[in-house]
Short mmCIF file of C-alpha atoms (C1' of nucleotides) in Angstrom, two decimals:
data_model
loop_
_atom_site.label_atom_id
_atom_site.label_comp_id
_atom_site.label_asym_id
_atom_site.label_seq_id
_atom_site.Cartn_x
_atom_site.Cartn_y
_atom_site.Cartn_z
CA UNK A 1 175.09 172.99 115.69
CA UNK A 2 175.13 173.45 110.57
CA UNK A 3 172.89 170.29 110.63
CA UNK A 4 170.13 169.95 112.85
CA UNK A 5 166.37 168.65 110.81
CA UNK A 6 164.96 171.70 108.73
CA UNK A 7 161.40 172.60 109.65
CA UNK A 8 158.93 169.70 108.35
CA UNK A 9 157.26 172.76 106.84
CA UNK A 10 160.35 174.00 105.24
CA UNK A 11 160.85 170.55 103.66
CA UNK A 12 156.79 169.47 102.69
CA UNK A 13 155.60 172.99 101.34
CA UNK A 14 158.20 173.13 98.45
CA UNK A 15 157.89 169.63 97.50
CA UNK A 16 154.10 170.36 97.14
CA UNK A 17 154.99 173.49 94.60
CA UNK A 18 157.41 171.16 93.10
CA UNK A 19 154.94 169.45 92.39
CA UNK A 20 152.22 171.37 91.56
CA UNK A 21 154.50 172.96 88.83
CA UNK A 22 155.64 169.59 87.98
CA UNK A 23 151.79 169.11 87.32
CA UNK A 24 150.98 172.26 85.69
CA UNK A 25 152.27 171.59 81.74
CA UNK A 26 150.49 167.96 81.81
CA UNK A 27 147.37 169.68 82.76
CA UNK A 28 147.94 172.80 80.08
CA UNK A 29 148.69 170.11 77.68
CA UNK A 30 144.88 168.95 78.81
CA UNK A 31 143.10 171.78 78.31
CA UNK A 32 141.97 171.69 82.27
CA UNK A 33 142.17 174.57 85.27
CA UNK A 34 144.16 172.64 88.36
CA UNK A 35 140.14 173.45 90.09
CA UNK A 36 138.56 171.67 87.05
CA UNK A 37 140.56 168.78 87.42
CA UNK A 38 139.93 168.52 91.21
CA UNK A 39 136.15 168.77 90.81
CA UNK A 40 136.32 165.55 88.28
CA UNK A 41 138.48 163.66 91.11
CA UNK A 42 135.68 165.08 93.52
CA UNK A 43 133.31 163.70 91.20
CA UNK A 44 134.40 160.35 91.61
CA UNK A 45 132.17 157.61 92.71
CA UNK A 46 129.14 158.78 94.77
CA UNK A 47 125.61 159.10 93.31
CA UNK A 48 124.78 162.81 93.30
CA UNK A 49 126.66 166.05 93.91
CA UNK A 50 124.76 169.04 94.20
CA UNK A 51 127.51 172.47 93.68
CA UNK A 52 127.73 173.15 97.65
CA UNK A 53 128.28 169.20 98.37
CA UNK A 54 131.05 169.27 95.79
CA UNK A 55 132.82 172.38 97.25
CA UNK A 56 132.73 170.92 100.25
CA UNK A 57 134.42 168.14 99.18
CA UNK A 58 136.92 169.44 97.60
CA UNK A 59 138.12 172.07 99.90
CA UNK A 60 136.95 175.11 97.91
CA UNK A 61 134.23 177.37 98.28
CA UNK A 62 130.93 177.44 96.56
CA UNK A 63 131.15 180.50 94.77
CA UNK A 64 134.71 179.68 93.77
CA UNK A 65 133.74 176.22 91.84
CA UNK A 66 131.05 178.17 89.97
CA UNK A 67 133.18 179.64 86.33
CA UNK A 68 135.19 175.93 87.10
CA UNK A 69 132.04 174.27 86.12
CA UNK A 70 130.72 176.19 83.46
CA UNK A 71 134.33 175.51 81.80
CA UNK A 72 133.66 171.64 82.14
CA UNK A 73 130.79 172.20 80.75
CA UNK A 74 130.97 173.60 77.98
CA UNK A 75 133.97 171.17 77.25
CA UNK A 76 131.31 168.62 77.81
CA UNK A 77 133.01 166.88 80.87
CA UNK A 78 130.34 166.99 83.12
CA UNK A 79 126.99 167.49 83.26
CA UNK A 80 124.88 169.81 85.38
CA UNK A 81 120.96 169.82 85.66
CA UNK A 82 118.39 170.80 88.41
CA UNK A 83 117.31 168.33 90.56
CA UNK A 84 113.36 167.34 89.84
CA UNK A 85 113.06 167.08 93.31
CA UNK A 86 114.29 170.28 94.24
CA UNK A 87 114.50 172.92 91.97
CA UNK A 88 117.11 174.84 93.74
CA UNK A 89 119.65 172.44 93.09
CA UNK A 90 121.90 171.57 90.18
CA UNK A 91 122.95 167.86 90.21
CA UNK A 92 126.64 167.73 88.74
CA UNK A 93 128.06 164.30 87.79
CA UNK A 94 131.01 163.45 85.32
CA UNK A 95 129.97 162.68 81.39
CA UNK A 96 131.60 159.72 79.87
CA UNK A 97 134.15 161.96 78.17
CA UNK A 98 134.65 163.54 81.91
CA UNK A 99 135.34 160.03 83.28
CA UNK A 100 137.96 159.18 80.46
CA UNK A 101 139.28 162.95 80.50
CA UNK A 102 140.55 162.42 84.51
CA UNK A 103 141.56 159.27 84.01
CA UNK A 104 143.63 160.24 81.51
CA UNK A 105 145.00 163.35 83.32
CA UNK A 106 145.24 161.31 86.84
CA UNK A 107 147.41 159.13 84.41
CA UNK A 108 149.75 161.80 83.09
CA UNK A 109 150.05 163.25 86.15
CA UNK A 110 150.98 160.43 88.25
CA UNK A 111 154.10 159.97 85.39
CA UNK A 112 154.63 163.11 86.25
CA UNK A 113 154.78 162.54 89.39
CA UNK A 114 157.32 160.31 89.51
CA UNK A 115 159.76 162.60 87.77
CA UNK A 116 159.77 164.27 91.52
CA UNK A 117 160.63 161.12 93.45
CA UNK A 118 163.36 160.12 91.81
CA UNK A 119 166.04 161.75 94.02
CA UNK A 120 164.99 158.55 95.93
CA UNK A 121 165.94 155.47 96.49
CA UNK A 122 163.59 152.18 95.53
CA UNK A 123 163.01 151.51 99.18
CA UNK A 124 162.72 155.25 100.18
CA UNK A 125 159.56 156.21 97.64
CA UNK A 126 157.74 153.19 98.55
CA UNK A 127 158.34 154.64 102.20
CA UNK A 128 156.69 157.21 101.49
CA UNK A 129 154.25 157.12 100.04
CA UNK A 130 152.72 154.74 102.42
CA UNK A 131 153.22 157.15 105.42
CA UNK A 132 151.61 159.70 103.36
CA UNK A 133 148.78 158.28 102.64
CA UNK A 134 148.38 157.35 105.79
CA UNK A 135 148.25 160.76 106.90
CA UNK A 136 146.44 161.32 104.29
CA UNK A 137 143.55 159.45 105.28
CA UNK A 138 144.01 160.23 109.09
CA UNK A 139 143.41 163.85 108.78
CA UNK A 140 140.74 163.74 105.54
CA UNK A 141 137.43 164.53 106.46
CA UNK A 142 135.67 162.00 108.47
CA UNK A 143 133.25 160.49 105.29
CA UNK B 1 138.93 151.08 90.60
CA UNK B 2 137.47 152.69 94.00
CA UNK B 3 140.97 152.81 95.85
CA UNK B 4 144.36 153.85 92.55
CA UNK B 5 146.58 155.66 94.72
CA UNK B 6 145.91 159.91 95.09
CA UNK B 7 147.58 161.99 93.79
CA UNK B 8 150.90 163.02 95.22
CA UNK B 9 150.15 166.77 95.31
CA UNK B 10 146.59 166.02 96.69
CA UNK B 11 148.57 164.37 99.88
CA UNK B 12 150.98 166.32 100.33
CA UNK B 13 149.98 169.76 99.77
CA UNK B 14 147.13 169.86 102.60
CA UNK B 15 149.89 167.81 105.01
CA UNK B 16 152.08 171.36 104.32
CA UNK B 17 149.14 173.10 105.14
CA UNK B 18 148.44 171.04 108.09
CA UNK B 19 151.73 171.48 109.25
CA UNK B 20 151.73 175.22 108.74
CA UNK B 21 148.90 175.06 111.08
CA UNK B 22 150.69 173.52 113.05
CA UNK B 23 153.32 176.40 113.52
CA UNK B 24 150.49 179.50 113.45
CA UNK B 25 149.86 179.23 117.02
CA UNK B 26 154.03 179.03 118.36
CA UNK B 27 155.17 181.99 116.03
CA UNK B 28 151.81 183.23 117.41
CA UNK B 29 153.29 183.13 121.23
CA UNK B 30 156.26 184.43 120.56
CA UNK B 31 155.56 187.41 117.91
CA UNK B 32 156.94 186.85 115.40
CA UNK B 33 155.10 186.12 111.77
CA UNK B 34 156.16 183.11 109.12
CA UNK B 35 158.39 185.28 106.81
CA UNK B 36 159.49 186.38 110.18
CA UNK B 37 160.95 183.17 110.97
CA UNK B 38 161.83 183.10 106.96
CA UNK B 39 164.61 184.97 107.76
CA UNK B 40 165.21 184.16 111.31
CA UNK B 41 166.39 180.75 109.67
CA UNK B 42 167.91 181.90 106.67
CA UNK B 43 170.20 184.75 108.77
CA UNK B 44 171.63 181.17 109.81
CA UNK B 45 175.53 180.60 109.06
CA UNK B 46 177.09 182.97 105.91
CA UNK B 47 178.40 185.67 107.15
CA UNK B 48 177.18 188.82 105.19
CA UNK B 49 173.84 188.61 103.74
CA UNK B 50 172.79 191.13 101.45
CA UNK B 51 168.58 192.41 101.33
CA UNK B 52 168.12 190.51 97.87
CA UNK B 53 170.40 187.66 98.65
CA UNK B 54 168.61 187.05 101.62
CA UNK B 55 165.13 187.41 99.92
CA UNK B 56 166.85 184.79 97.61
CA UNK B 57 167.85 182.64 99.87
CA UNK B 58 164.37 181.87 101.17
CA UNK B 59 162.50 182.28 97.86
CA UNK B 60 160.82 185.57 98.32
CA UNK B 61 160.96 189.01 96.79
CA UNK B 62 162.95 191.72 97.23
CA UNK B 63 159.94 193.46 98.17
CA UNK B 64 158.23 191.62 100.25
CA UNK B 65 160.26 191.18 102.77
CA UNK B 66 161.57 194.55 103.39
CA UNK B 67 158.31 195.33 105.97
CA UNK B 68 159.66 192.59 107.48
CA UNK B 69 163.17 193.40 107.90
CA UNK B 70 161.57 196.52 109.68
CA UNK B 71 159.55 194.55 111.99
CA UNK B 72 162.61 192.35 113.26
CA UNK B 73 165.25 195.22 113.17
CA UNK B 74 162.35 196.71 115.55
CA UNK B 75 162.31 193.73 117.94
CA UNK B 76 165.62 193.78 118.04
CA UNK B 77 166.05 190.37 116.27
CA UNK B 78 168.53 191.23 113.37
CA UNK B 79 171.11 194.34 112.73
CA UNK B 80 170.83 196.12 109.24
CA UNK B 81 173.78 198.17 108.58
CA UNK B 82 175.25 200.03 105.54
CA UNK B 83 178.12 198.51 103.95
CA UNK B 84 180.83 200.26 104.03
CA UNK B 85 182.09 199.25 101.08
CA UNK B 86 179.38 199.28 98.70
CA UNK B 87 177.09 201.62 100.54
CA UNK B 88 173.62 200.72 98.41
CA UNK B 89 173.41 197.72 100.24
CA UNK B 90 172.83 196.75 103.83
CA UNK B 91 174.05 194.09 105.63
CA UNK B 92 171.98 192.65 107.71
CA UNK B 93 172.83 189.61 110.18
CA UNK B 94 171.31 188.04 113.69
CA UNK B 95 171.49 189.58 116.87
CA UNK B 96 172.43 187.89 119.91
CA UNK B 97 168.65 187.87 120.90
CA UNK B 98 167.75 186.88 117.03
CA UNK B 99 169.66 183.70 117.39
CA UNK B 100 168.13 182.78 120.65
CA UNK B 101 164.43 183.93 119.75
CA UNK B 102 165.39 181.43 116.43
CA UNK B 103 166.42 178.92 118.29
CA UNK B 104 163.69 178.51 120.47
CA UNK B 105 160.96 178.72 118.15
CA UNK B 106 162.41 176.57 116.23
CA UNK B 107 162.25 174.09 119.00
CA UNK B 108 158.60 174.84 119.84
CA UNK B 109 158.31 174.81 116.04
CA UNK B 110 159.99 171.07 115.96
CA UNK B 111 157.80 169.69 118.75
CA UNK B 112 154.23 171.08 117.69
CA UNK B 113 155.03 169.54 114.08
CA UNK B 114 155.51 166.77 115.97
CA UNK B 115 151.83 166.35 116.88
CA UNK B 116 150.78 166.16 113.28
CA UNK B 117 152.38 162.80 112.67
CA UNK B 118 151.60 161.27 115.73
CA UNK B 119 149.29 158.40 113.07
CA UNK B 120 152.50 157.48 112.13
CA UNK B 121 154.11 154.11 113.13
CA UNK B 122 158.13 155.05 113.93
CA UNK B 123 159.13 153.42 111.26
CA UNK B 124 156.85 154.99 108.68
CA UNK B 125 158.30 158.27 110.25
CA UNK B 126 161.58 158.01 110.22
CA UNK B 127 161.48 156.98 107.21
CA UNK B 128 159.08 159.84 106.17
CA UNK B 129 162.27 162.14 107.73
CA UNK B 130 164.30 160.37 105.93
CA UNK B 131 163.10 160.28 101.99
CA UNK B 132 161.95 164.37 102.70
CA UNK B 133 165.61 164.99 104.07
CA UNK B 134 167.11 163.40 100.75
CA UNK B 135 164.19 165.70 98.24
CA UNK B 136 164.64 168.59 100.16
CA UNK B 137 168.71 168.43 99.46
CA UNK B 138 168.09 167.44 96.48
CA UNK B 139 165.56 170.49 95.64
CA UNK B 140 167.61 172.58 96.59
CA UNK B 141 169.43 175.16 95.08
CA UNK B 142 172.86 174.35 94.37
CA UNK B 143 174.58 176.51 96.37
"C1'" DT C 1 174.54 201.61 82.08
"C1'" DA C 2 173.19 198.31 85.90
"C1'" DT C 3 172.49 196.83 90.97
"C1'" DT C 4 170.52 197.76 96.05
"C1'" DG C 5 167.16 199.23 98.59
"C1'" DT C 6 162.58 201.48 98.76
"C1'" DT C 7 157.51 202.58 97.24
"C1'" DA C 8 153.54 202.38 94.49
"C1'" DT C 9 150.78 200.00 91.38
"C1'" DA C 10 148.59 196.40 89.89
"C1'" DC C 11 147.36 191.83 89.51
"C1'" DT C 12 145.65 186.75 91.79
"C1'" DC C 13 143.01 184.39 94.52
"C1'" DT C 14 140.00 183.48 97.51
"C1'" DA C 15 136.69 184.69 100.99
"C1'" DT C 16 132.13 187.34 102.11
"C1'" DA C 17 128.01 189.94 101.03
"C1'" DA C 18 124.19 190.91 98.74
"C1'" DC C 19 120.36 189.31 95.04
"C1'" DT C 20 116.85 185.77 93.45
"C1'" DA C 21 114.68 180.92 92.97
"C1'" DT C 22 112.71 177.96 95.29
"C1'" DA C 23 111.90 175.45 99.62
"C1'" DT D 1 112.74 181.68 107.47
"C1'" DA D 2 116.17 179.39 105.35
"C1'" DT D 3 118.86 177.30 101.82
"C1'" DA D 4 121.63 176.39 96.50
"C1'" DG D 5 123.25 178.49 92.97
"C1'" DT D 6 124.64 183.36 91.39
"C1'" DT D 7 127.10 188.08 90.68
"C1'" DA D 8 129.76 192.04 92.65
"C1'" DT D 9 132.50 193.02 95.98
"C1'" DA D 10 136.16 193.41 99.24
"C1'" DG D 11 140.13 191.60 100.89
"C1'" DA D 12 145.20 189.04 101.25
"C1'" DG D 13 149.15 188.15 99.90
"C1'" DT D 14 152.11 188.24 96.04
"C1'" DA D 15 154.47 190.30 91.85
"C1'" DT D 16 155.67 194.35 88.47
"C1'" DA D 17 156.68 198.87 87.51
"C1'" DA D 18 158.69 203.21 89.24
"C1'" DC D 19 161.96 205.99 91.52
"C1'" DA D 20 166.48 207.68 94.42
"C1'" DA D 21 171.13 206.92 95.38
"C1'" DT D 22 175.53 204.23 94.87
"C1'" DA D 23 177.86 202.07 91.57
#
DNA sequence: TATTGTTATACTCTATAACTATA
DNA sequence: TATAGTTATAGAGTATAACAATA
């Protein structure tokens, strides 16, 4: 039986790697790390973010994002201020520059990703995107 | 703009992780590692496999699969014999037991994977599988 | 000289433990 | 006592360097 289907993971994991490889040059061009980008995205809508809440939200360890936050702050992309109400916590927020950078990087990244999807016919591409979104919404942590 | 689409990688990479997590208990039940399973799959059709050719084929470093091969051999799932024509190389091949194990594990794994796709409507599921196969064939190393 | 398989080493990423300052 | 942030340490997983045998 020469062509049973490959395992899903065997198809999807390399695809994920290919996408990340396609993103890396974009991130390099903007001088931002993958985790840095993830933080910028994670700081999206919500009003207040403590560091540990932010870490949990993007699936990182709280110790892991500290150097990331340091760098983003140094670049002027985020603000980090002690909460007056609880002086243990840092409130993290995007600056205007951070928001602008996030949007520019995301635009370029999604463009780069499209090239990976080039082998697909238009109908397959939209079907793939829709199916992925369903799975993404289904599996994400219940707000 | 609250709902521009998430990046592809942001959807696909976690999905790959979820699939691998769904596979792990199956592999454990069969007493085989992820890399071991990958080796069994990689030894599929081709007649002769040197260790380094096998490693390249499954995207691993040649040093990485050595303990994996040791274990598979110990379990009687593969044979490893010096090539009489070139005594530097080891020819690696599936045993009958190895082939049987590979098939059983793959059957169980693909069953487990289906549960991850459960949130999808039937049409979306087939569309996803077809799109993934196209991308998989397009991106795999040109034989 | 180059290549196969192997071992030993180093490096990267991630998680855990330990500390401080607040609460 | 418990928690947020931080730092230092340890652990996987992976890649690189070095070696013996053979070509």
